[in-house]
Coordinates of C-alpha atoms in Angstrom, one line a residue:
M8 CA 59.5 29.7 -2.8
T9 CA 56.1 28.9 -4.1
I10 CA 53.1 29.3 -1.6
I11 CA 49.5 28.4 -2.4
E12 CA 46.9 30.2 -0.2
D13 CA 45.3 28.2 2.1
T14 CA 41.7 28.2 0.6
P15 CA 38.9 25.7 1.6
V16 CA 37.9 23.3 -1.0
E17 CA 34.0 24.2 -0.6
R18 CA 34.8 28.0 -0.6
L19 CA 36.3 27.0 -4.2
R20 CA 33.2 25.0 -5.3
E21 CA 30.8 28.0 -3.9
D22 CA 32.6 30.6 -6.1
G23 CA 32.5 28.4 -9.1
A24 CA 36.4 28.2 -9.5
A25 CA 37.4 25.6 -11.8
Q26 CA 41.1 25.7 -10.1
L27 CA 43.1 26.8 -7.2
P28 CA 43.9 30.4 -7.3
P29 CA 47.0 31.7 -8.8
P30 CA 50.2 31.2 -6.9
V31 CA 51.6 34.1 -4.5
L32 CA 55.4 34.6 -4.5
A33 CA 57.2 35.6 -1.5
A34 CA 60.5 35.7 -0.4
P35 CA 61.9 33.0 1.5
A36 CA 61.5 33.5 5.5
P37 CA 63.0 31.2 8.5
A38 CA 61.0 29.1 10.1
P39 CA 59.5 29.9 13.3
A40 CA 60.4 28.8 16.4
A41 CA 57.4 27.3 17.3
A42 CA 54.1 26.8 14.9
P43 CA 50.8 28.4 16.0
A44 CA 48.2 25.9 17.1
P45 CA 46.1 25.4 14.1
V46 CA 42.6 26.4 14.2
D47 CA 39.8 23.9 13.5
P48 CA 37.8 24.6 10.7
A49 CA 34.0 25.0 11.3
P50 CA 32.2 21.2 10.9
G51 CA 31.3 21.0 7.2
R52 CA 33.3 23.8 5.8
G53 CA 36.1 22.0 4.2
T54 CA 39.3 21.0 5.5
P55 CA 42.2 23.3 4.5
Y56 CA 45.1 22.2 2.5
P57 CA 48.1 21.1 4.9
S58 CA 51.3 23.3 4.6
P59 CA 54.4 23.7 6.3
D60 CA 53.0 26.5 8.6
R61 CA 49.9 24.3 9.6
P62 CA 50.5 20.8 10.8
V63 CA 48.2 18.0 9.7
R64 CA 45.3 17.8 12.5
S65 CA 45.0 14.7 14.4
T66 CA 42.4 12.2 13.9
A67 CA 41.0 12.5 17.2
S68 CA 40.4 16.3 16.5
R69 CA 39.0 15.1 13.1
V70 CA 36.6 12.7 14.7
A71 CA 35.5 15.2 17.6
D72 CA 34.2 17.1 14.3
L73 CA 32.3 14.4 12.9
V74 CA 30.9 13.8 16.3
A75 CA 29.9 17.6 16.5
L76 CA 28.5 17.6 12.9
R77 CA 26.2 14.6 13.4
E78 CA 25.0 16.0 16.6
R79 CA 23.8 19.1 14.7
V80 CA 22.5 17.0 11.9
L81 CA 20.6 14.9 14.3
E82 CA 19.0 18.1 16.3
G83 CA 17.6 19.3 12.9
P84 CA 17.3 23.0 11.5
S85 CA 16.4 24.7 14.9
P86 CA 14.4 24.1 17.9
K87 CA 11.7 26.7 16.6
A88 CA 11.1 24.4 13.4
T89 CA 10.6 21.5 15.9
E90 CA 8.2 23.5 18.0
A91 CA 6.2 24.5 14.7
Q92 CA 6.0 20.8 13.5
H93 CA 4.5 19.9 17.0
A94 CA 2.3 22.8 17.2
K95 CA 0.8 21.5 14.0
G96 CA 0.1 18.0 15.8
K97 CA 3.0 16.3 13.6
L98 CA 6.0 14.5 14.8
T99 CA 9.6 15.3 13.1
A100 CA 10.9 12.9 10.4
R101 CA 13.3 11.2 12.9
E102 CA 10.5 10.9 15.6
R103 CA 8.7 9.0 13.0
I104 CA 11.5 6.7 11.9
G105 CA 12.0 6.2 15.6
L106 CA 8.6 4.7 15.7
L107 CA 8.5 2.9 12.7
F108 CA 11.6 0.8 13.4
D109 CA 12.5 -1.5 16.0
E110 CA 15.0 0.3 18.7
D111 CA 18.3 1.3 17.7
T112 CA 18.3 -0.6 14.2
F113 CA 18.1 2.3 11.8
T114 CA 21.1 3.0 9.9
E115 CA 20.7 6.7 7.7
V116 CA 22.4 6.7 4.2
E117 CA 23.5 10.3 2.9
G118 CA 22.6 12.2 6.0
L119 CA 25.2 14.9 5.3
R120 CA 23.9 15.3 1.6
R121 CA 23.3 19.1 0.8
H122 CA 22.0 20.9 -2.6
R123 CA 24.4 22.5 -5.0
A124 CA 21.7 24.9 -6.4
T125 CA 22.3 28.8 -6.7
G126 CA 19.8 31.7 -7.0
F127 CA 16.9 33.0 -5.3
G128 CA 19.0 32.9 -2.0
L129 CA 19.5 29.2 -2.1
E130 CA 23.2 29.3 -2.2
D131 CA 23.2 31.0 1.4
K132 CA 20.5 28.1 2.7
R133 CA 22.4 24.4 2.5
P134 CA 21.2 22.5 5.5
Y135 CA 22.5 18.9 5.7
S136 CA 19.9 16.1 4.4
D137 CA 18.3 18.5 2.3
G138 CA 15.1 18.1 3.7
V139 CA 14.7 14.1 3.5
I140 CA 16.3 11.2 5.7
T141 CA 16.6 8.1 3.9
G142 CA 18.2 4.9 5.2
W143 CA 17.3 1.2 6.4
G144 CA 16.4 -0.6 9.9
L145 CA 14.7 -3.3 11.1
V146 CA 11.0 -3.9 11.4
E147 CA 9.8 -7.0 13.5
G148 CA 13.4 -8.4 12.7
R149 CA 12.8 -7.8 9.3
E150 CA 15.0 -5.4 6.8
V151 CA 12.9 -2.2 5.6
F152 CA 14.1 0.7 3.8
V153 CA 12.7 4.2 4.2
Y154 CA 12.6 7.8 3.0
A155 CA 10.9 10.5 5.2
H156 CA 10.2 14.2 4.4
D157 CA 11.7 16.5 6.6
F158 CA 9.1 19.5 6.8
R159 CA 11.3 21.7 8.7
I160 CA 13.4 21.9 5.9
F161 CA 12.2 24.0 2.8
G162 CA 8.9 22.4 3.9
G163 CA 10.0 19.2 2.8
A164 CA 10.0 20.3 -0.9
L165 CA 12.0 18.3 -3.5
G166 CA 15.1 19.4 -5.0
E167 CA 17.7 17.8 -7.1
A168 CA 19.8 16.8 -4.2
H169 CA 16.4 15.7 -2.2
A170 CA 15.4 13.4 -5.1
N171 CA 18.8 12.0 -5.8
K172 CA 18.6 10.6 -2.1
I173 CA 15.3 9.2 -2.6
H174 CA 16.4 7.5 -6.0
K175 CA 19.2 6.0 -4.3
I176 CA 17.5 4.5 -1.4
M177 CA 14.7 3.0 -3.5
D178 CA 17.3 1.6 -5.7
M179 CA 18.8 -0.1 -2.5
A180 CA 15.7 -1.4 -1.6
A181 CA 15.1 -3.0 -4.9
A182 CA 18.8 -4.5 -5.2
A183 CA 18.1 -6.0 -1.3
G184 CA 14.8 -6.9 -2.2
A185 CA 13.1 -5.6 0.7
P186 CA 9.8 -3.5 1.1
I187 CA 10.5 0.5 1.1
V188 CA 8.0 2.9 3.3
G189 CA 7.8 6.9 2.2
L190 CA 6.9 8.9 5.0
C191 CA 5.8 11.8 3.1
D192 CA 5.1 15.1 4.4
G193 CA 6.5 17.7 1.6
A194 CA 5.3 20.7 -0.1
G195 CA 5.6 19.5 -3.5
A196 CA 8.7 20.3 -5.8
R197 CA 11.2 23.3 -4.8
I198 CA 10.2 25.9 -7.2
Q199 CA 13.7 27.6 -6.9
E200 CA 15.2 24.6 -8.6
G201 CA 12.7 24.6 -11.5
V202 CA 12.8 21.9 -13.9
T203 CA 15.3 19.7 -12.2
A204 CA 13.0 19.2 -9.3
L205 CA 10.4 18.0 -11.6
A206 CA 12.7 15.6 -13.2
G207 CA 13.5 14.3 -9.4
Y208 CA 9.9 13.4 -9.5
G209 CA 9.8 11.4 -13.2
G210 CA 12.8 9.4 -11.5
I211 CA 10.7 8.5 -8.5
F212 CA 7.5 7.4 -10.6
Q213 CA 9.9 5.5 -12.8
R214 CA 11.0 3.6 -9.8
N215 CA 7.8 3.2 -8.5
V216 CA 6.5 1.3 -11.5
R217 CA 9.7 -0.6 -12.0
N218 CA 9.6 -1.8 -8.3
S219 CA 5.9 -2.9 -8.6
G220 CA 5.1 -6.2 -7.9
V221 CA 8.9 -6.6 -6.9
I222 CA 9.1 -5.3 -3.2
P223 CA 5.9 -3.8 -1.5
Q224 CA 5.9 -0.4 -1.4
I225 CA 3.9 1.5 1.3
S226 CA 3.3 5.3 1.5
V227 CA 2.2 7.2 4.7
I228 CA 0.8 10.6 4.3
M229 CA 1.7 12.3 7.3
G230 CA 1.3 16.2 6.0
P231 CA 0.6 17.8 2.5
C232 CA 0.9 16.0 -0.6
A233 CA 0.3 18.1 -3.3
G234 CA 0.5 18.4 -7.0
G235 CA 3.0 15.9 -8.9
A236 CA 3.9 14.7 -5.2
A237 CA 0.7 12.8 -4.8
Y238 CA 1.4 10.5 -8.0
S239 CA 4.0 8.5 -6.3
P240 CA 1.6 7.3 -3.5
A241 CA -1.0 6.6 -5.8
L242 CA 1.5 4.2 -7.6
T243 CA 2.4 2.2 -4.6
D244 CA 0.5 -0.8 -2.9
F245 CA -0.9 0.7 0.1
V246 CA -1.5 4.4 1.6
F247 CA -2.1 5.2 5.1
M248 CA -3.3 8.7 6.0
V249 CA -3.7 10.6 9.4
R250 CA -6.9 12.6 9.9
D251 CA -6.9 16.1 10.1
T252 CA -3.1 16.6 9.2
S253 CA -2.5 14.8 5.9
Q254 CA -3.9 16.0 2.6
M255 CA -3.3 15.1 -1.0
F256 CA -4.5 16.8 -4.3
I257 CA -3.4 17.6 -7.5
T258 CA -4.8 21.4 -7.4
G259 CA -5.0 23.1 -4.3
P260 CA -8.1 24.8 -2.9
D261 CA -7.0 28.2 -4.3
V262 CA -6.5 27.0 -7.6
V263 CA -9.6 25.2 -7.6
Q264 CA -11.7 28.2 -6.6
A265 CA -10.0 30.2 -9.0
V266 CA -11.0 27.9 -11.8
T267 CA -14.3 26.4 -10.9
G268 CA -15.6 29.1 -8.3
E269 CA -15.8 26.3 -5.6
A270 CA -14.8 27.4 -2.3
V271 CA -13.3 24.2 -0.3
T272 CA -10.8 23.5 2.5
Q273 CA -7.8 21.7 2.3
N274 CA -9.3 18.5 4.2
E275 CA -12.5 18.8 2.0
L276 CA -10.6 18.7 -0.9
G277 CA -8.1 15.9 -0.3
G278 CA -8.1 14.9 3.4
A279 CA -7.9 11.6 4.9
D280 CA -12.0 10.9 5.3
V281 CA -12.2 12.0 1.8
H282 CA -9.4 9.8 0.1
T283 CA -10.4 6.4 2.5
G284 CA -14.2 6.8 2.1
V285 CA -15.1 8.5 -1.3
S286 CA -12.0 8.6 -3.9
G287 CA -10.3 5.1 -2.6
V288 CA -7.2 6.7 -3.2
A289 CA -5.9 5.6 0.3
Q290 CA -6.7 2.3 2.2
F291 CA -6.0 3.0 5.7
V292 CA -6.9 6.2 8.1
H293 CA -5.6 6.8 11.6
D294 CA -6.4 9.6 14.3
D295 CA -2.8 10.0 15.4
E296 CA 0.8 9.3 13.9
A297 CA 1.8 6.9 16.5
E298 CA -1.2 4.7 15.9
C299 CA -0.9 4.8 12.1
L300 CA 2.8 4.0 12.3
E301 CA 2.1 0.7 14.5
E302 CA -0.3 -0.3 11.8
V303 CA 2.1 0.2 9.1
R304 CA 4.5 -2.3 11.2
Y305 CA 1.6 -4.7 11.5
L306 CA 1.0 -4.8 7.7
L307 CA 4.8 -5.3 6.9
S308 CA 4.6 -8.2 9.3
L309 CA 2.2 -9.8 6.8
L310 CA 3.9 -9.1 3.8
P311 CA 7.0 -11.0 1.9
A312 CA 10.3 -9.1 1.5
N313 CA 10.0 -9.3 -2.0
N314 CA 8.1 -11.4 -4.9
R315 CA 10.8 -14.4 -4.6
S316 CA 9.9 -15.0 -1.2
L317 CA 7.0 -16.1 0.9
P318 CA 5.1 -14.3 3.4
P319 CA 6.4 -15.1 6.9
A320 CA 4.5 -17.8 8.8
L321 CA 4.1 -18.1 12.2
P322 CA 3.6 -21.1 14.9
V323 CA -0.3 -21.1 15.6
E324 CA -1.9 -22.1 19.1
D325 CA -5.4 -22.0 17.5
P326 CA -6.0 -25.8 16.4
V327 CA -6.2 -26.2 12.7
D328 CA -9.3 -28.6 13.0
R329 CA -11.0 -25.9 15.5
R330 CA -15.1 -26.6 14.7
N331 CA -17.0 -23.5 13.5
D332 CA -20.4 -24.6 14.5
S333 CA -21.6 -20.7 14.9
L334 CA -21.5 -20.6 11.3
V335 CA -24.4 -22.6 11.0
D336 CA -26.3 -20.1 12.9
L337 CA -24.8 -17.0 11.6
V338 CA -25.6 -17.2 8.0
P339 CA -29.2 -17.5 7.6
A340 CA -30.8 -20.0 4.9
E341 CA -33.2 -17.3 3.7
R342 CA -31.3 -15.8 0.7
G343 CA -32.7 -12.3 1.2
R344 CA -31.6 -11.6 4.7
A345 CA -28.5 -9.6 5.6
Y346 CA -25.7 -10.7 7.7
D347 CA -22.1 -9.5 8.7
M348 CA -19.4 -11.4 6.4
R349 CA -16.5 -9.9 8.8
A350 CA -18.4 -12.2 11.7
V351 CA -17.4 -15.5 9.2
I352 CA -13.7 -14.5 8.6
E353 CA -13.4 -14.0 12.3
E354 CA -14.5 -17.6 13.0
I355 CA -12.4 -19.0 10.5
A356 CA -9.2 -16.8 10.9
D357 CA -6.4 -18.0 13.4
D358 CA -7.5 -16.4 16.5
G359 CA -10.2 -14.5 14.9
E360 CA -7.5 -11.9 13.6
Y361 CA -7.4 -10.2 9.9
F362 CA -6.3 -6.7 8.8
E363 CA -8.6 -5.2 6.4
V364 CA -7.8 -3.3 3.6
H365 CA -10.2 -0.2 2.4
Q366 CA -12.8 -0.9 4.8
R367 CA -14.4 2.5 4.5
W368 CA -14.8 2.4 0.5
A369 CA -16.8 0.2 -1.5
G370 CA -18.1 -1.8 1.8
N371 CA -19.8 -4.2 -0.4
V372 CA -16.7 -6.1 -0.9
I373 CA -14.4 -7.1 1.9
C374 CA -10.8 -7.3 1.3
A375 CA -8.5 -8.5 4.3
L376 CA -5.2 -10.0 4.8
S377 CA -5.0 -12.9 7.8
R378 CA -3.2 -15.9 8.7
M379 CA -5.0 -19.7 8.5
G380 CA -2.9 -22.2 10.2
G381 CA -0.3 -19.8 10.4
Q382 CA 0.1 -18.8 6.8
V383 CA -0.9 -15.5 5.3
V384 CA -3.6 -15.3 3.4
G385 CA -5.6 -12.7 1.0
I386 CA -9.4 -13.0 1.8
V387 CA -12.0 -11.2 -1.0
A388 CA -15.8 -11.5 0.7
N389 CA -19.0 -10.2 -0.5
Q390 CA -20.6 -8.1 2.4
P391 CA -24.2 -9.1 2.4
C392 CA -25.3 -6.0 4.9
D393 CA -24.1 -3.9 2.5
M394 CA -25.9 -3.3 -0.8
A395 CA -26.6 -7.0 -0.5
G396 CA -22.9 -7.7 -1.5
V397 CA -23.7 -6.8 -4.9
L398 CA -20.7 -5.9 -7.4
D399 CA -20.5 -2.3 -8.9
I400 CA -17.7 -0.2 -10.1
S401 CA -15.9 0.7 -7.0
S402 CA -16.3 -2.9 -5.6
S403 CA -14.8 -4.4 -8.9
E404 CA -11.8 -2.0 -8.7
K405 CA -11.0 -2.5 -5.1
A406 CA -11.0 -6.4 -5.3
A407 CA -9.2 -6.6 -8.6
R408 CA -6.5 -4.2 -7.1
F409 CA -6.3 -6.4 -3.9
V410 CA -6.1 -10.0 -6.1
Q411 CA -3.5 -8.3 -8.1
F412 CA -1.1 -7.2 -5.1
C413 CA -1.7 -11.0 -3.5
D414 CA -0.8 -12.7 -6.6
A415 CA 2.3 -10.4 -7.1
F416 CA 3.6 -11.4 -3.9
N417 CA 2.7 -15.1 -3.3
I418 CA -0.4 -14.6 -1.0
P419 CA -2.7 -17.3 -1.6
L420 CA -6.5 -16.2 -1.9
I421 CA -9.6 -17.4 -0.4
T422 CA -12.9 -15.8 -1.8
L423 CA -16.0 -16.4 0.3
V424 CA -19.0 -15.7 -2.3
D425 CA -22.6 -14.5 -1.4
V426 CA -23.4 -12.2 -4.3
P427 CA -26.5 -11.4 -5.7
G428 CA -25.0 -10.0 -9.1
F429 CA -23.8 -7.2 -10.6
L430 CA -25.7 -3.7 -9.5
P431 CA -27.9 -2.6 -12.3
G432 CA -28.5 1.0 -13.1
V433 CA -27.9 3.6 -15.7
D434 CA -25.1 5.2 -13.6
Q435 CA -23.4 1.8 -13.4
E436 CA -23.7 1.1 -17.0
H437 CA -22.5 4.4 -18.1
G438 CA -19.9 4.8 -15.6
G439 CA -18.5 1.8 -17.0
V440 CA -19.5 -1.1 -14.9
I441 CA -18.5 -3.6 -17.6
R442 CA -14.9 -2.5 -18.2
H443 CA -14.5 -2.2 -14.2
G444 CA -16.1 -5.9 -13.6
A445 CA -13.6 -7.0 -16.4
K446 CA -10.8 -5.6 -14.3
L447 CA -11.9 -8.2 -11.3
L448 CA -12.2 -11.0 -13.7
Y449 CA -8.9 -10.1 -15.6
A450 CA -7.0 -10.4 -11.9
Y451 CA -8.5 -13.8 -10.8
C452 CA -7.9 -15.4 -14.1
N453 CA -4.5 -13.9 -14.3
A454 CA -3.6 -15.0 -10.7
T455 CA -1.2 -18.3 -10.2
V456 CA -1.2 -18.5 -6.2
P457 CA -3.5 -20.9 -4.6
R458 CA -7.0 -19.9 -5.2
I459 CA -9.8 -21.5 -3.1
S460 CA -13.3 -20.5 -3.1
V461 CA -16.4 -21.1 -1.1
V462 CA -19.9 -20.6 -1.9
L463 CA -22.0 -19.6 1.5
R464 CA -25.2 -18.8 0.0
K465 CA -26.2 -17.5 -3.4
A466 CA -24.2 -17.0 -6.2
Y467 CA -26.0 -15.4 -9.4
G468 CA -25.1 -14.7 -13.0
G469 CA -21.8 -13.3 -14.3
A470 CA -21.1 -12.1 -10.6
Y471 CA -20.6 -16.0 -9.8
I472 CA -18.2 -16.4 -12.6
V473 CA -16.1 -13.2 -11.6
M474 CA -15.9 -14.2 -7.8
D475 CA -13.1 -16.7 -8.7
S476 CA -15.5 -19.7 -9.4
Q477 CA -13.8 -23.0 -10.9
S478 CA -14.5 -22.2 -14.7
I479 CA -12.0 -19.3 -14.4
G480 CA -9.2 -21.4 -12.5
A481 CA -10.0 -21.7 -8.8
D482 CA -8.0 -24.8 -7.8
M483 CA -10.6 -25.6 -4.8
T484 CA -14.3 -24.7 -5.0
L485 CA -16.5 -25.9 -1.9
A486 CA -20.1 -24.9 -1.2
W487 CA -22.3 -24.8 1.8
P488 CA -25.6 -26.8 1.7
T489 CA -27.2 -23.4 1.4
N490 CA -25.7 -22.7 -1.9
E491 CA -27.6 -21.7 -4.6
I492 CA -25.8 -21.1 -7.8
A493 CA -27.6 -20.1 -10.9
V494 CA -27.9 -17.7 -13.9
M495 CA -30.5 -15.8 -11.6
G496 CA -32.9 -15.9 -8.8
A497 CA -35.5 -18.4 -9.1
E498 CA -38.5 -15.6 -9.2
G499 CA -36.6 -13.8 -12.2
A500 CA -36.0 -16.8 -13.7
A501 CA -39.3 -18.2 -13.7
N502 CA -40.9 -15.0 -14.8
V503 CA -38.4 -15.3 -17.9
I504 CA -39.1 -19.0 -18.8
F505 CA -42.9 -19.2 -18.1
R506 CA -43.7 -15.8 -19.2
R507 CA -46.7 -16.9 -21.3
E508 CA -47.6 -19.8 -19.3
I509 CA -48.0 -17.5 -16.3
A510 CA -49.9 -14.6 -18.2
A511 CA -52.4 -17.6 -19.7
A512 CA -52.8 -18.9 -16.3
E513 CA -56.5 -18.7 -14.5
D514 CA -54.6 -17.8 -11.1
P515 CA -51.4 -16.3 -12.2
D516 CA -50.0 -16.1 -8.8
A517 CA -50.4 -19.7 -8.0
T518 CA -48.6 -20.6 -11.4
R519 CA -46.0 -18.5 -10.7
S520 CA -45.6 -19.7 -7.2
R521 CA -45.7 -23.6 -8.5
L522 CA -43.2 -22.9 -11.5
I523 CA -40.7 -20.9 -9.1
D524 CA -40.4 -24.2 -7.0
E525 CA -40.4 -26.2 -9.8
Y526 CA -37.2 -24.2 -11.3
Q527 CA -35.6 -24.3 -7.9
D528 CA -36.2 -27.9 -7.4
R529 CA -34.6 -28.8 -10.6
L530 CA -31.7 -26.3 -11.3
M531 CA -30.9 -24.4 -7.9
H532 CA -30.7 -27.1 -5.1
P533 CA -27.6 -27.3 -3.4
Y534 CA -26.0 -30.1 -5.1
Y535 CA -26.7 -29.3 -8.8
A536 CA -23.4 -27.5 -9.1
A537 CA -21.4 -30.5 -7.4
E538 CA -23.6 -33.0 -9.6
H539 CA -21.9 -31.0 -12.6
G540 CA -18.6 -31.0 -11.0
L541 CA -18.5 -27.0 -10.8
V542 CA -17.8 -27.4 -7.0
D543 CA -15.4 -30.0 -5.7
D544 CA -17.5 -30.9 -2.6
V545 CA -20.6 -29.4 -0.5
I546 CA -19.1 -29.1 3.3
H547 CA -20.6 -28.7 6.6
P548 CA -20.2 -25.0 7.7
A549 CA -18.4 -26.2 10.9
H550 CA -15.9 -28.0 8.9
T551 CA -14.8 -24.6 7.0
R552 CA -11.7 -23.7 8.7
E553 CA -10.4 -27.5 8.5
R554 CA -11.2 -27.7 5.1
L555 CA -9.4 -24.3 4.0
I556 CA -6.4 -25.1 5.7
G557 CA -6.1 -28.6 4.4
A558 CA -6.4 -27.2 0.7
L559 CA -3.9 -24.3 1.3
R560 CA -1.3 -27.2 2.5
M561 CA -2.0 -29.2 -0.3
L562 CA -1.7 -26.3 -2.9
R563 CA 1.4 -25.1 -1.0
S564 CA 3.7 -25.7 -3.8
K565 CA 1.6 -25.0 -6.7
Y566 CA 3.4 -23.9 -9.9
T567 CA 1.8 -22.4 -12.8
A568 CA 3.4 -21.9 -16.3
L569 CA 2.7 -18.6 -17.8
P570 CA 2.7 -18.1 -21.7
S571 CA 5.5 -16.1 -23.0
R572 CA 4.7 -12.5 -23.2
K573 CA 5.7 -9.1 -22.5
H574 CA 2.7 -8.4 -20.3
G575 CA -1.3 -8.5 -20.8
N576 CA -3.3 -5.6 -21.7
Q577 CA -5.4 -5.4 -18.8
P578 CA -8.7 -3.7 -18.8
Q579 CA -9.2 0.1 -18.0

C-alpha cells in the first residue's frame, strides 16, 4: 500500500516545492478499532489532505474556523498596533471605513489576501489583507468603492499583493460605474519587494488616468503619503487632508536637507495647510478625521455616479421664484468698491448652501458646487474682495480644472462675472500667465454642459472673454444694469484714445474728465452689449435666481456634437 504524507498545501508552497513529496512505502496494517478524533488545523494554515486515517472534517467545523479567522482579520495585527495608531491622533482603516459608509453596508474584497514575497524576513510576516482594505458600500444610499491603507501593517507600505488589491477594486469601480475613494495612510513602496512594488504604483497611476472623467475619484490623505505614492492623489479629482496628521511630498525633510541644506519639518514641507493654501495640491483641509470623512460623504452626495449619469437632484422647498432683493444693495455700483461674492452665491443658491472647492488657494476666484431648483450646479465667480477679483496664474488654473471636472460629469456651469482683467506684472508674465489663462479659456470652450454667465458689474479685456462670454459659447448670458463690458476701464481708455488731445488742452484734467464721461456714455453704458447682441438680457438683480433656474431647466436636455478626434492638445 502506498501512503502519501499528510502535508499542508501552504507548507508545500512556502517551501517552494513543485510537487508532492515522494511516497513513503509501508507494510499493510490492520485498521484500528476506532480512528482518533482529527485535530483541526490552525485557521489559515491550509487544509490537510483527507486520508483513511483522518476522516473528512464536517462543514460546521470548517465554518467555525472561517468565523474565527474573520474575527482575527477584523481585529487587526495586534492591540498594541491599534493603540499606537490612536496615539498619533489617527483612526484605524476599518474605523475610517465605518465613518465613510452607511452603517452595515460595507462589503470587503480579498480580506484574506496575503503577500508571497520572500527575503528580508518577509516570509515570516504574512498578515491578512497585506496592509490595505478594499471593498464597496453605500454612501447616502448610493454605491461607492474604497481602498484604505492600514498603517498598522507594514506601515501601509505598498507591495505586489497590496497593489493588486487596489488595481482590482479600481477596475471593479470602473466596471460598476461608481465613485472610488482612496483613504491614504502609507509609507510608500515596500522596499523589501523592490521593483514589483514600483510596478504596483504604475498600475494605480494608469488606472487613475484611464478612469479620469469616467468615475469620480477622491483621495483622502490621513497620514504620510510620500514619494511615488503622492502622484496618485494628484491624478484624482479631489484631495482632502487632515491638519497635523497628514503630509504629502516627493522627497522628505531628510533628503531636502541633505541636498539643499534647508531644515524643514514634515508639516512645513508637505502638511495640510501647505497643500491647501500654497501649492494647491489639495482642495480641502479639516481638523479631524471624522469631520473630514463627513465632508467626503457630502461631496459624494453632489456628484453623479459616473460620466453617463446626471448628478442626483433633490426636491427643494426654497421657492424657485424667490426674489433676491438684497442683491440690489449688496453689490455696490461703484466699480472700485469691494464686496464678498460669497454673499451673492448664498442669496441665489437653494437654502443658501454651497460647497466651496479650494477655498484657501487662489481666493480671487471662487469655485463651488451648489444646488439651484434642486439641480446640482458648478459656480465659478470672481471675488472682488480678494485682489479685486483679477485673474492670475493660480486662479486661472484653479478655475480651469473645476470647469473641466464639471463638464466631465454633466454638472451645469454658472459663471458670476466681476473682473477687472488679468493681473499685470513681470512675475506673472514670466510665470506664464498667458499659458495658464489659456487653460481656463480652453476649458470653457471645450465644455458641452449648459453654461450660463451673469455680468454683475465690470468685465474688462481678455478676462471678460475668458470668463465664459457669449463669444466663446456660453448658452445664456445675462447682465445686471450695473454692468460695464469694455476693453478696459474708461480712465485707461480715455488716456490711450485721447492722449494727444489731453496733452494739448489748456486744462488737461478737465479735458480728461470730460472725455472719460464721453467714452462711458458711448461705449460703457449697461445696454451697449445688449444692443449688440453680446448679452441676452439685462435683468433686475432681484430676479437673478429665478432667471438662472429657468435657464437651467431650458438647457437640461442640451446636446453638443463634438468633432471626431482622439483628444485636444490642452495648454500646459
